[in-house]
mmCIF file of N, CA, C and O in Angstrom:
data_model
loop_
_atom_site.group_PDB
_atom_site.id
_atom_site.type_symbol
_atom_site.label_atom_id
_atom_site.label_comp_id
_atom_site.label_asym_id
_atom_site.label_seq_id
_atom_site.Cartn_x
_atom_site.Cartn_y
_atom_site.Cartn_z
ATOM 1 N N GLN A 57 17.706 6.286 -24.825
ATOM 2 C CA GLN A 57 16.472 5.636 -24.485
ATOM 3 C C GLN A 57 16.739 4.169 -24.241
ATOM 4 O O GLN A 57 17.442 3.528 -24.980
ATOM 5 N N GLY A 58 16.162 3.655 -23.211
ATOM 6 C CA GLY A 58 16.321 2.249 -22.922
ATOM 7 C C GLY A 58 15.598 1.876 -21.653
ATOM 8 O O GLY A 58 14.967 2.710 -21.005
ATOM 9 N N TRP A 59 15.716 0.628 -21.302
ATOM 10 C CA TRP A 59 15.116 0.170 -20.063
ATOM 11 C C TRP A 59 15.966 -0.924 -19.457
ATOM 12 O O TRP A 59 16.876 -1.438 -20.099
ATOM 13 N N ARG A 60 15.625 -1.286 -18.258
ATOM 14 C CA ARG A 60 16.415 -2.246 -17.510
ATOM 15 C C ARG A 60 15.553 -3.469 -17.190
ATOM 16 O O ARG A 60 14.395 -3.352 -16.791
ATOM 17 N N VAL A 61 16.123 -4.655 -17.384
ATOM 18 C CA VAL A 61 15.440 -5.906 -17.086
ATOM 19 C C VAL A 61 16.258 -6.624 -16.018
ATOM 20 O O VAL A 61 17.477 -6.748 -16.143
ATOM 21 N N ASP A 62 15.565 -7.075 -14.954
ATOM 22 C CA ASP A 62 16.244 -7.841 -13.906
ATOM 23 C C ASP A 62 16.089 -9.326 -14.193
ATOM 24 O O ASP A 62 14.979 -9.844 -14.281
ATOM 25 N N LEU A 63 17.214 -9.997 -14.327
ATOM 26 C CA LEU A 63 17.239 -11.433 -14.592
ATOM 27 C C LEU A 63 17.463 -12.155 -13.270
ATOM 28 O O LEU A 63 18.447 -11.890 -12.573
ATOM 29 N N GLN A 64 16.568 -13.051 -12.910
ATOM 30 C CA GLN A 64 16.689 -13.793 -11.661
ATOM 31 C C GLN A 64 17.709 -14.923 -11.830
ATOM 32 O O GLN A 64 17.596 -15.725 -12.751
ATOM 33 N N VAL A 65 18.678 -14.978 -10.922
ATOM 34 C CA VAL A 65 19.749 -15.974 -10.971
ATOM 35 C C VAL A 65 19.673 -16.820 -9.707
ATOM 36 O O VAL A 65 19.603 -16.290 -8.598
ATOM 37 N N LYS A 66 19.691 -18.138 -9.882
ATOM 38 C CA LYS A 66 19.693 -19.049 -8.734
ATOM 39 C C LYS A 66 21.048 -19.742 -8.661
ATOM 40 O O LYS A 66 21.597 -20.162 -9.671
ATOM 41 N N TYR A 67 21.578 -19.864 -7.447
ATOM 42 C CA TYR A 67 22.881 -20.475 -7.261
ATOM 43 C C TYR A 67 22.719 -21.969 -7.019
ATOM 44 O O TYR A 67 21.894 -22.400 -6.216
ATOM 45 N N MET A 68 23.532 -22.777 -7.697
ATOM 46 C CA MET A 68 23.459 -24.233 -7.538
ATOM 47 C C MET A 68 24.160 -24.674 -6.249
ATOM 48 O O MET A 68 23.741 -25.642 -5.618
ATOM 49 N N LYS A 69 25.220 -23.983 -5.847
ATOM 50 C CA LYS A 69 25.957 -24.369 -4.642
ATOM 51 C C LYS A 69 25.139 -24.119 -3.381
ATOM 52 O O LYS A 69 25.134 -24.929 -2.466
ATOM 53 N N TYR A 70 24.485 -22.990 -3.342
ATOM 54 C CA TYR A 70 23.736 -22.590 -2.157
ATOM 55 C C TYR A 70 22.248 -22.676 -2.462
ATOM 56 O O TYR A 70 21.691 -21.819 -3.124
ATOM 57 N N ARG A 71 21.622 -23.712 -1.971
ATOM 58 C CA ARG A 71 20.202 -23.928 -2.263
ATOM 59 C C ARG A 71 19.358 -22.799 -1.690
ATOM 60 O O ARG A 71 19.542 -22.360 -0.567
ATOM 61 N N GLY A 72 18.424 -22.366 -2.480
ATOM 62 C CA GLY A 72 17.520 -21.323 -2.038
ATOM 63 C C GLY A 72 18.049 -19.918 -2.227
ATOM 64 O O GLY A 72 17.304 -18.961 -2.063
ATOM 65 N N GLN A 73 19.322 -19.772 -2.547
ATOM 66 C CA GLN A 73 19.887 -18.439 -2.746
ATOM 67 C C GLN A 73 19.589 -17.981 -4.170
ATOM 68 O O GLN A 73 19.779 -18.711 -5.130
ATOM 69 N N GLN A 74 19.121 -16.781 -4.290
ATOM 70 C CA GLN A 74 18.920 -16.204 -5.614
ATOM 71 C C GLN A 74 19.174 -14.707 -5.559
ATOM 72 O O GLN A 74 19.098 -14.089 -4.503
ATOM 73 N N ALA A 75 19.500 -14.182 -6.683
ATOM 74 C CA ALA A 75 19.787 -12.762 -6.795
ATOM 75 C C ALA A 75 19.280 -12.279 -8.143
ATOM 76 O O ALA A 75 18.910 -13.080 -9.008
ATOM 77 N N SER A 76 19.267 -11.002 -8.315
ATOM 78 C CA SER A 76 18.865 -10.455 -9.612
ATOM 79 C C SER A 76 20.089 -9.842 -10.290
ATOM 80 O O SER A 76 20.927 -9.213 -9.652
ATOM 81 N N TYR A 77 20.169 -10.060 -11.571
ATOM 82 C CA TYR A 77 21.261 -9.532 -12.379
ATOM 83 C C TYR A 77 20.664 -8.528 -13.358
ATOM 84 O O TYR A 77 19.917 -8.910 -14.260
ATOM 85 N N PRO A 78 20.948 -7.244 -13.196
ATOM 86 C CA PRO A 78 20.328 -6.248 -14.078
ATOM 87 C C PRO A 78 20.989 -6.226 -15.459
ATOM 88 O O PRO A 78 22.211 -6.272 -15.589
ATOM 89 N N ILE A 79 20.157 -6.196 -16.488
ATOM 90 C CA ILE A 79 20.620 -6.096 -17.869
ATOM 91 C C ILE A 79 20.034 -4.818 -18.447
ATOM 92 O O ILE A 79 18.820 -4.618 -18.411
ATOM 93 N N LYS A 80 20.881 -3.970 -18.972
ATOM 94 C CA LYS A 80 20.422 -2.732 -19.582
ATOM 95 C C LYS A 80 20.195 -2.977 -21.076
ATOM 96 O O LYS A 80 21.095 -3.399 -21.798
ATOM 97 N N LEU A 81 18.979 -2.740 -21.524
ATOM 98 C CA LEU A 81 18.636 -2.871 -22.930
ATOM 99 C C LEU A 81 18.440 -1.483 -23.509
ATOM 100 O O LEU A 81 17.997 -0.572 -22.825
ATOM 101 N N PHE A 82 18.773 -1.327 -24.754
ATOM 102 C CA PHE A 82 18.573 -0.032 -25.384
ATOM 103 C C PHE A 82 17.795 -0.234 -26.673
ATOM 104 O O PHE A 82 17.859 -1.261 -27.320
ATOM 105 N N TYR A 83 17.037 0.767 -27.013
ATOM 106 C CA TYR A 83 16.185 0.728 -28.194
ATOM 107 C C TYR A 83 16.975 1.215 -29.400
ATOM 108 O O TYR A 83 17.627 2.256 -29.349
ATOM 109 N N THR A 84 16.909 0.448 -30.467
ATOM 110 C CA THR A 84 17.482 0.911 -31.728
ATOM 111 C C THR A 84 16.387 0.868 -32.784
ATOM 112 O O THR A 84 15.588 -0.056 -32.838
ATOM 113 N N SER A 85 16.368 1.842 -33.601
ATOM 114 C CA SER A 85 15.365 1.937 -34.647
ATOM 115 C C SER A 85 15.684 0.935 -35.755
ATOM 116 O O SER A 85 16.810 0.455 -35.890
ATOM 117 N N ASN A 86 14.708 0.627 -36.580
ATOM 118 C CA ASN A 86 14.947 -0.267 -37.705
ATOM 119 C C ASN A 86 15.431 0.483 -38.938
ATOM 120 O O ASN A 86 15.749 -0.129 -39.944
ATOM 121 N N MET A 87 15.525 1.791 -38.879
ATOM 122 C CA MET A 87 15.976 2.579 -40.022
ATOM 123 C C MET A 87 17.420 2.254 -40.429
ATOM 124 O O MET A 87 17.690 2.128 -41.633
ATOM 125 N N PRO A 88 18.377 2.083 -39.516
ATOM 126 C CA PRO A 88 19.726 1.695 -39.961
ATOM 127 C C PRO A 88 19.749 0.345 -40.675
ATOM 128 O O PRO A 88 20.523 0.159 -41.612
ATOM 129 N N ILE A 89 18.903 -0.579 -40.271
ATOM 130 C CA ILE A 89 18.841 -1.882 -40.939
ATOM 131 C C ILE A 89 18.338 -1.707 -42.370
ATOM 132 O O ILE A 89 18.870 -2.310 -43.310
ATOM 133 N N ILE A 90 17.315 -0.895 -42.544
ATOM 134 C CA ILE A 90 16.765 -0.649 -43.876
ATOM 135 C C ILE A 90 17.796 0.033 -44.765
ATOM 136 O O ILE A 90 17.979 -0.341 -45.934
ATOM 137 N N LEU A 91 18.512 1.011 -44.231
ATOM 138 C CA LEU A 91 19.523 1.711 -45.024
ATOM 139 C C LEU A 91 20.686 0.794 -45.393
ATOM 140 O O LEU A 91 21.202 0.849 -46.511
ATOM 141 N N GLN A 92 21.111 -0.064 -44.477
ATOM 142 C CA GLN A 92 22.198 -0.996 -44.768
ATOM 143 C C GLN A 92 21.770 -1.991 -45.838
ATOM 144 O O GLN A 92 22.542 -2.311 -46.746
ATOM 145 N N THR A 93 20.543 -2.478 -45.771
ATOM 146 C CA THR A 93 20.043 -3.417 -46.774
ATOM 147 C C THR A 93 19.956 -2.756 -48.143
ATOM 148 O O THR A 93 20.308 -3.368 -49.158
ATOM 149 N N ALA A 94 19.507 -1.520 -48.186
ATOM 150 C CA ALA A 94 19.431 -0.793 -49.453
ATOM 151 C C ALA A 94 20.821 -0.560 -50.036
ATOM 152 O O ALA A 94 21.026 -0.695 -51.248
ATOM 153 N N LEU A 95 21.795 -0.237 -49.189
ATOM 154 C CA LEU A 95 23.165 -0.014 -49.665
ATOM 155 C C LEU A 95 23.756 -1.296 -50.256
ATOM 156 O O LEU A 95 24.330 -1.280 -51.347
ATOM 157 N N VAL A 96 23.599 -2.410 -49.556
ATOM 158 C CA VAL A 96 24.131 -3.682 -50.048
ATOM 159 C C VAL A 96 23.429 -4.084 -51.345
ATOM 160 O O VAL A 96 24.069 -4.558 -52.295
ATOM 161 N N SER A 97 22.135 -3.874 -51.404
ATOM 162 C CA SER A 97 21.388 -4.205 -52.620
ATOM 163 C C SER A 97 21.876 -3.378 -53.812
ATOM 164 O O SER A 97 22.041 -3.911 -54.913
ATOM 165 N N ASN A 98 22.108 -2.094 -53.592
ATOM 166 C CA ASN A 98 22.604 -1.247 -54.674
ATOM 167 C C ASN A 98 24.010 -1.642 -55.102
ATOM 168 O O ASN A 98 24.332 -1.635 -56.297
ATOM 169 N N ILE A 99 24.858 -1.981 -54.155
ATOM 170 C CA ILE A 99 26.216 -2.424 -54.500
ATOM 171 C C ILE A 99 26.160 -3.699 -55.330
ATOM 172 O O ILE A 99 26.860 -3.835 -56.338
ATOM 173 N N PHE A 100 25.314 -4.645 -54.942
ATOM 174 C CA PHE A 100 25.174 -5.885 -55.714
ATOM 175 C C PHE A 100 24.655 -5.586 -57.125
ATOM 176 O O PHE A 100 25.160 -6.139 -58.101
ATOM 177 N N PHE A 101 23.630 -4.740 -57.210
ATOM 178 C CA PHE A 101 23.036 -4.435 -58.517
ATOM 179 C C PHE A 101 24.060 -3.813 -59.462
ATOM 180 O O PHE A 101 24.243 -4.284 -60.589
ATOM 181 N N PHE A 102 24.725 -2.746 -59.017
ATOM 182 C CA PHE A 102 25.671 -2.063 -59.895
ATOM 183 C C PHE A 102 26.913 -2.906 -60.156
ATOM 184 O O PHE A 102 27.490 -2.853 -61.237
ATOM 185 N N SER A 103 27.319 -3.702 -59.180
ATOM 186 C CA SER A 103 28.465 -4.577 -59.385
ATOM 187 C C SER A 103 28.169 -5.618 -60.473
ATOM 188 O O SER A 103 28.994 -5.862 -61.346
ATOM 189 N N GLN A 104 26.990 -6.225 -60.418
ATOM 190 C CA GLN A 104 26.608 -7.187 -61.461
ATOM 191 C C GLN A 104 26.452 -6.499 -62.807
ATOM 192 O O GLN A 104 26.865 -7.036 -63.843
ATOM 193 N N PHE A 105 25.855 -5.324 -62.805
ATOM 194 C CA PHE A 105 25.647 -4.575 -64.046
ATOM 195 C C PHE A 105 26.975 -4.286 -64.736
ATOM 196 O O PHE A 105 27.145 -4.562 -65.924
ATOM 197 N N PHE A 106 27.927 -3.734 -63.983
ATOM 198 C CA PHE A 106 29.215 -3.397 -64.583
ATOM 199 C C PHE A 106 30.028 -4.643 -64.913
ATOM 200 O O PHE A 106 30.775 -4.658 -65.891
ATOM 201 N N HIS A 107 29.913 -5.692 -64.126
ATOM 202 C CA HIS A 107 30.652 -6.929 -64.417
ATOM 203 C C HIS A 107 30.157 -7.563 -65.717
ATOM 204 O O HIS A 107 30.952 -8.127 -66.476
ATOM 205 N N ASN A 108 28.858 -7.485 -65.979
ATOM 206 C CA ASN A 108 28.333 -8.027 -67.239
ATOM 207 C C ASN A 108 28.753 -7.191 -68.433
ATOM 208 O O ASN A 108 28.859 -7.710 -69.542
ATOM 209 N N ARG A 109 28.999 -5.896 -68.239
ATOM 210 C CA ARG A 109 29.397 -5.012 -69.335
ATOM 211 C C ARG A 109 30.902 -5.056 -69.606
ATOM 212 O O ARG A 109 31.328 -5.057 -70.756
ATOM 213 N N ALA A 110 31.715 -5.044 -68.556
ATOM 214 C CA ALA A 110 33.173 -4.991 -68.722
ATOM 215 C C ALA A 110 33.840 -5.852 -67.648
ATOM 216 O O ALA A 110 34.368 -5.324 -66.665
ATOM 217 N N PRO A 111 33.825 -7.169 -67.810
ATOM 218 C CA PRO A 111 34.341 -8.044 -66.751
ATOM 219 C C PRO A 111 35.850 -7.980 -66.549
ATOM 220 O O PRO A 111 36.345 -8.409 -65.511
ATOM 221 N N ASN A 112 36.610 -7.435 -67.496
ATOM 222 C CA ASN A 112 38.064 -7.412 -67.364
ATOM 223 C C ASN A 112 38.615 -6.074 -66.883
ATOM 224 O O ASN A 112 39.827 -5.944 -66.700
ATOM 225 N N ASN A 113 37.759 -5.102 -66.673
ATOM 226 C CA ASN A 113 38.195 -3.801 -66.187
ATOM 227 C C ASN A 113 38.619 -3.936 -64.720
ATOM 228 O O ASN A 113 37.927 -4.544 -63.909
ATOM 229 N N ILE A 114 39.739 -3.335 -64.360
ATOM 230 C CA ILE A 114 40.293 -3.478 -63.006
ATOM 231 C C ILE A 114 39.381 -2.854 -61.957
ATOM 232 O O ILE A 114 39.204 -3.400 -60.867
ATOM 233 N N PHE A 115 38.762 -1.718 -62.275
ATOM 234 C CA PHE A 115 37.870 -1.078 -61.307
ATOM 235 C C PHE A 115 36.589 -1.873 -61.108
ATOM 236 O O PHE A 115 36.062 -1.948 -60.003
ATOM 237 N N VAL A 116 36.103 -2.466 -62.178
ATOM 238 C CA VAL A 116 34.913 -3.314 -62.080
ATOM 239 C C VAL A 116 35.233 -4.557 -61.259
ATOM 240 O O VAL A 116 34.418 -5.005 -60.447
ATOM 241 N N ARG A 117 36.426 -5.108 -61.436
ATOM 242 C CA ARG A 117 36.818 -6.300 -60.669
ATOM 243 C C ARG A 117 37.008 -5.976 -59.189
ATOM 244 O O ARG A 117 36.762 -6.822 -58.334
ATOM 245 N N LEU A 118 37.434 -4.750 -58.855
ATOM 246 C CA LEU A 118 37.510 -4.346 -57.452
ATOM 247 C C LEU A 118 36.114 -4.207 -56.841
ATOM 248 O O LEU A 118 35.915 -4.468 -55.654
ATOM 249 N N PHE A 119 35.169 -3.800 -57.660
ATOM 250 C CA PHE A 119 33.791 -3.621 -57.215
ATOM 251 C C PHE A 119 33.102 -4.971 -56.999
ATOM 252 O O PHE A 119 32.317 -5.131 -56.079
ATOM 253 N N GLY A 120 33.419 -5.952 -57.851
ATOM 254 C CA GLY A 120 32.832 -7.279 -57.675
ATOM 255 C C GLY A 120 33.089 -8.190 -58.851
ATOM 256 O O GLY A 120 32.969 -7.784 -60.003
ATOM 257 N N VAL A 121 33.448 -9.436 -58.558
ATOM 258 C CA VAL A 121 33.605 -10.481 -59.567
ATOM 259 C C VAL A 121 32.501 -11.490 -59.328
ATOM 260 O O VAL A 121 32.296 -11.948 -58.200
ATOM 261 N N TRP A 122 31.779 -11.848 -60.383
ATOM 262 C CA TRP A 122 30.616 -12.714 -60.263
ATOM 263 C C TRP A 122 30.816 -13.978 -61.070
ATOM 264 O O TRP A 122 31.425 -13.978 -62.121
ATOM 265 N N LYS A 123 30.276 -15.074 -60.561
ATOM 266 C CA LYS A 123 30.351 -16.368 -61.241
ATOM 267 C C LYS A 123 28.926 -16.860 -61.464
ATOM 268 O O LYS A 123 28.097 -16.826 -60.554
ATOM 269 N N ASP A 124 28.658 -17.310 -62.695
ATOM 270 C CA ASP A 124 27.326 -17.795 -63.039
ATOM 271 C C ASP A 124 27.241 -19.286 -62.748
ATOM 272 O O ASP A 124 27.942 -20.087 -63.352
ATOM 273 N N GLU A 125 26.392 -19.636 -61.782
ATOM 274 C CA GLU A 125 26.201 -21.045 -61.418
ATOM 275 C C GLU A 125 24.731 -21.392 -61.534
ATOM 276 O O GLU A 125 23.906 -20.895 -60.770
ATOM 277 N N ALA A 126 24.389 -22.235 -62.487
ATOM 278 C CA ALA A 126 23.015 -22.707 -62.689
ATOM 279 C C ALA A 126 22.030 -21.548 -62.849
ATOM 280 O O ALA A 126 20.953 -21.548 -62.268
ATOM 281 N N GLY A 127 22.423 -20.541 -63.609
ATOM 282 C CA GLY A 127 21.550 -19.412 -63.862
ATOM 283 C C GLY A 127 21.494 -18.377 -62.759
ATOM 284 O O GLY A 127 20.748 -17.415 -62.850
ATOM 285 N N GLN A 128 22.257 -18.566 -61.712
ATOM 286 C CA GLN A 128 22.283 -17.603 -60.608
ATOM 287 C C GLN A 128 23.704 -17.115 -60.416
ATOM 288 O O GLN A 128 24.633 -17.911 -60.332
ATOM 289 N N GLN A 129 23.862 -15.802 -60.338
ATOM 290 C CA GLN A 129 25.189 -15.239 -60.159
ATOM 291 C C GLN A 129 25.513 -15.111 -58.678
ATOM 292 O O GLN A 129 24.689 -14.658 -57.890
ATOM 293 N N THR A 130 26.727 -15.518 -58.315
ATOM 294 C CA THR A 130 27.179 -15.391 -56.936
ATOM 295 C C THR A 130 28.504 -14.629 -56.935
ATOM 296 O O THR A 130 29.339 -14.822 -57.818
ATOM 297 N N PRO A 131 28.705 -13.771 -55.934
ATOM 298 C CA PRO A 131 29.968 -13.026 -55.893
ATOM 299 C C PRO A 131 31.118 -13.927 -55.462
ATOM 300 O O PRO A 131 30.994 -14.711 -54.526
ATOM 301 N N VAL A 132 32.231 -13.834 -56.172
ATOM 302 C CA VAL A 132 33.413 -14.642 -55.840
ATOM 303 C C VAL A 132 34.641 -13.765 -55.579
ATOM 304 O O VAL A 132 35.715 -14.282 -55.288
ATOM 305 N N GLY A 133 34.489 -12.450 -55.661
ATOM 306 C CA GLY A 133 35.607 -11.564 -55.401
ATOM 307 C C GLY A 133 35.155 -10.109 -55.353
ATOM 308 O O GLY A 133 34.031 -9.783 -55.723
ATOM 309 N N GLY A 134 36.041 -9.272 -54.903
ATOM 310 C CA GLY A 134 35.757 -7.845 -54.845
ATOM 311 C C GLY A 134 34.927 -7.450 -53.654
ATOM 312 O O GLY A 134 34.694 -8.224 -52.727
ATOM 313 N N LEU A 135 34.478 -6.198 -53.677
ATOM 314 C CA LEU A 135 33.694 -5.645 -52.576
ATOM 315 C C LEU A 135 32.387 -6.402 -52.371
ATOM 316 O O LEU A 135 31.976 -6.641 -51.228
ATOM 317 N N ALA A 136 31.750 -6.815 -53.446
ATOM 318 C CA ALA A 136 30.472 -7.534 -53.344
ATOM 319 C C ALA A 136 30.647 -8.847 -52.592
ATOM 320 O O ALA A 136 29.767 -9.261 -51.837
ATOM 321 N N TYR A 137 31.784 -9.503 -52.769
ATOM 322 C CA TYR A 137 32.039 -10.763 -52.057
ATOM 323 C C TYR A 137 32.224 -10.526 -50.560
ATOM 324 O O TYR A 137 31.716 -11.267 -49.733
ATOM 325 N N TYR A 138 32.939 -9.463 -50.217
ATOM 326 C CA TYR A 138 33.260 -9.216 -48.811
ATOM 327 C C TYR A 138 32.070 -8.703 -47.992
ATOM 328 O O TYR A 138 32.070 -8.842 -46.780
ATOM 329 N N ILE A 139 31.079 -8.113 -48.644
ATOM 330 C CA ILE A 139 29.911 -7.661 -47.882
ATOM 331 C C ILE A 139 28.776 -8.677 -47.921
ATOM 332 O O ILE A 139 27.751 -8.469 -47.274
ATOM 333 N N SER A 140 28.954 -9.770 -48.645
ATOM 334 C CA SER A 140 27.885 -10.781 -48.699
ATOM 335 C C SER A 140 28.020 -11.767 -47.558
ATOM 336 O O SER A 140 28.985 -11.843 -46.868
#
């Protein structure tokens, strides 16, 4: 599904010359955006949860390393850092 938009182009060298440049647009649903946001949110939640429980575990550190700055935790390593 999609549609085509014609973009009018004017040439600077040749006065009065213009042409149309077709651009094909396609429709994408917002469902993949919602699912990606939910996945990242869940990864952040569980990564912080496990990091607060066992910060020295190697698997927890691969999942995410968090640093507490002024009462707010920010990812500084692991999967949570790379997807942020």
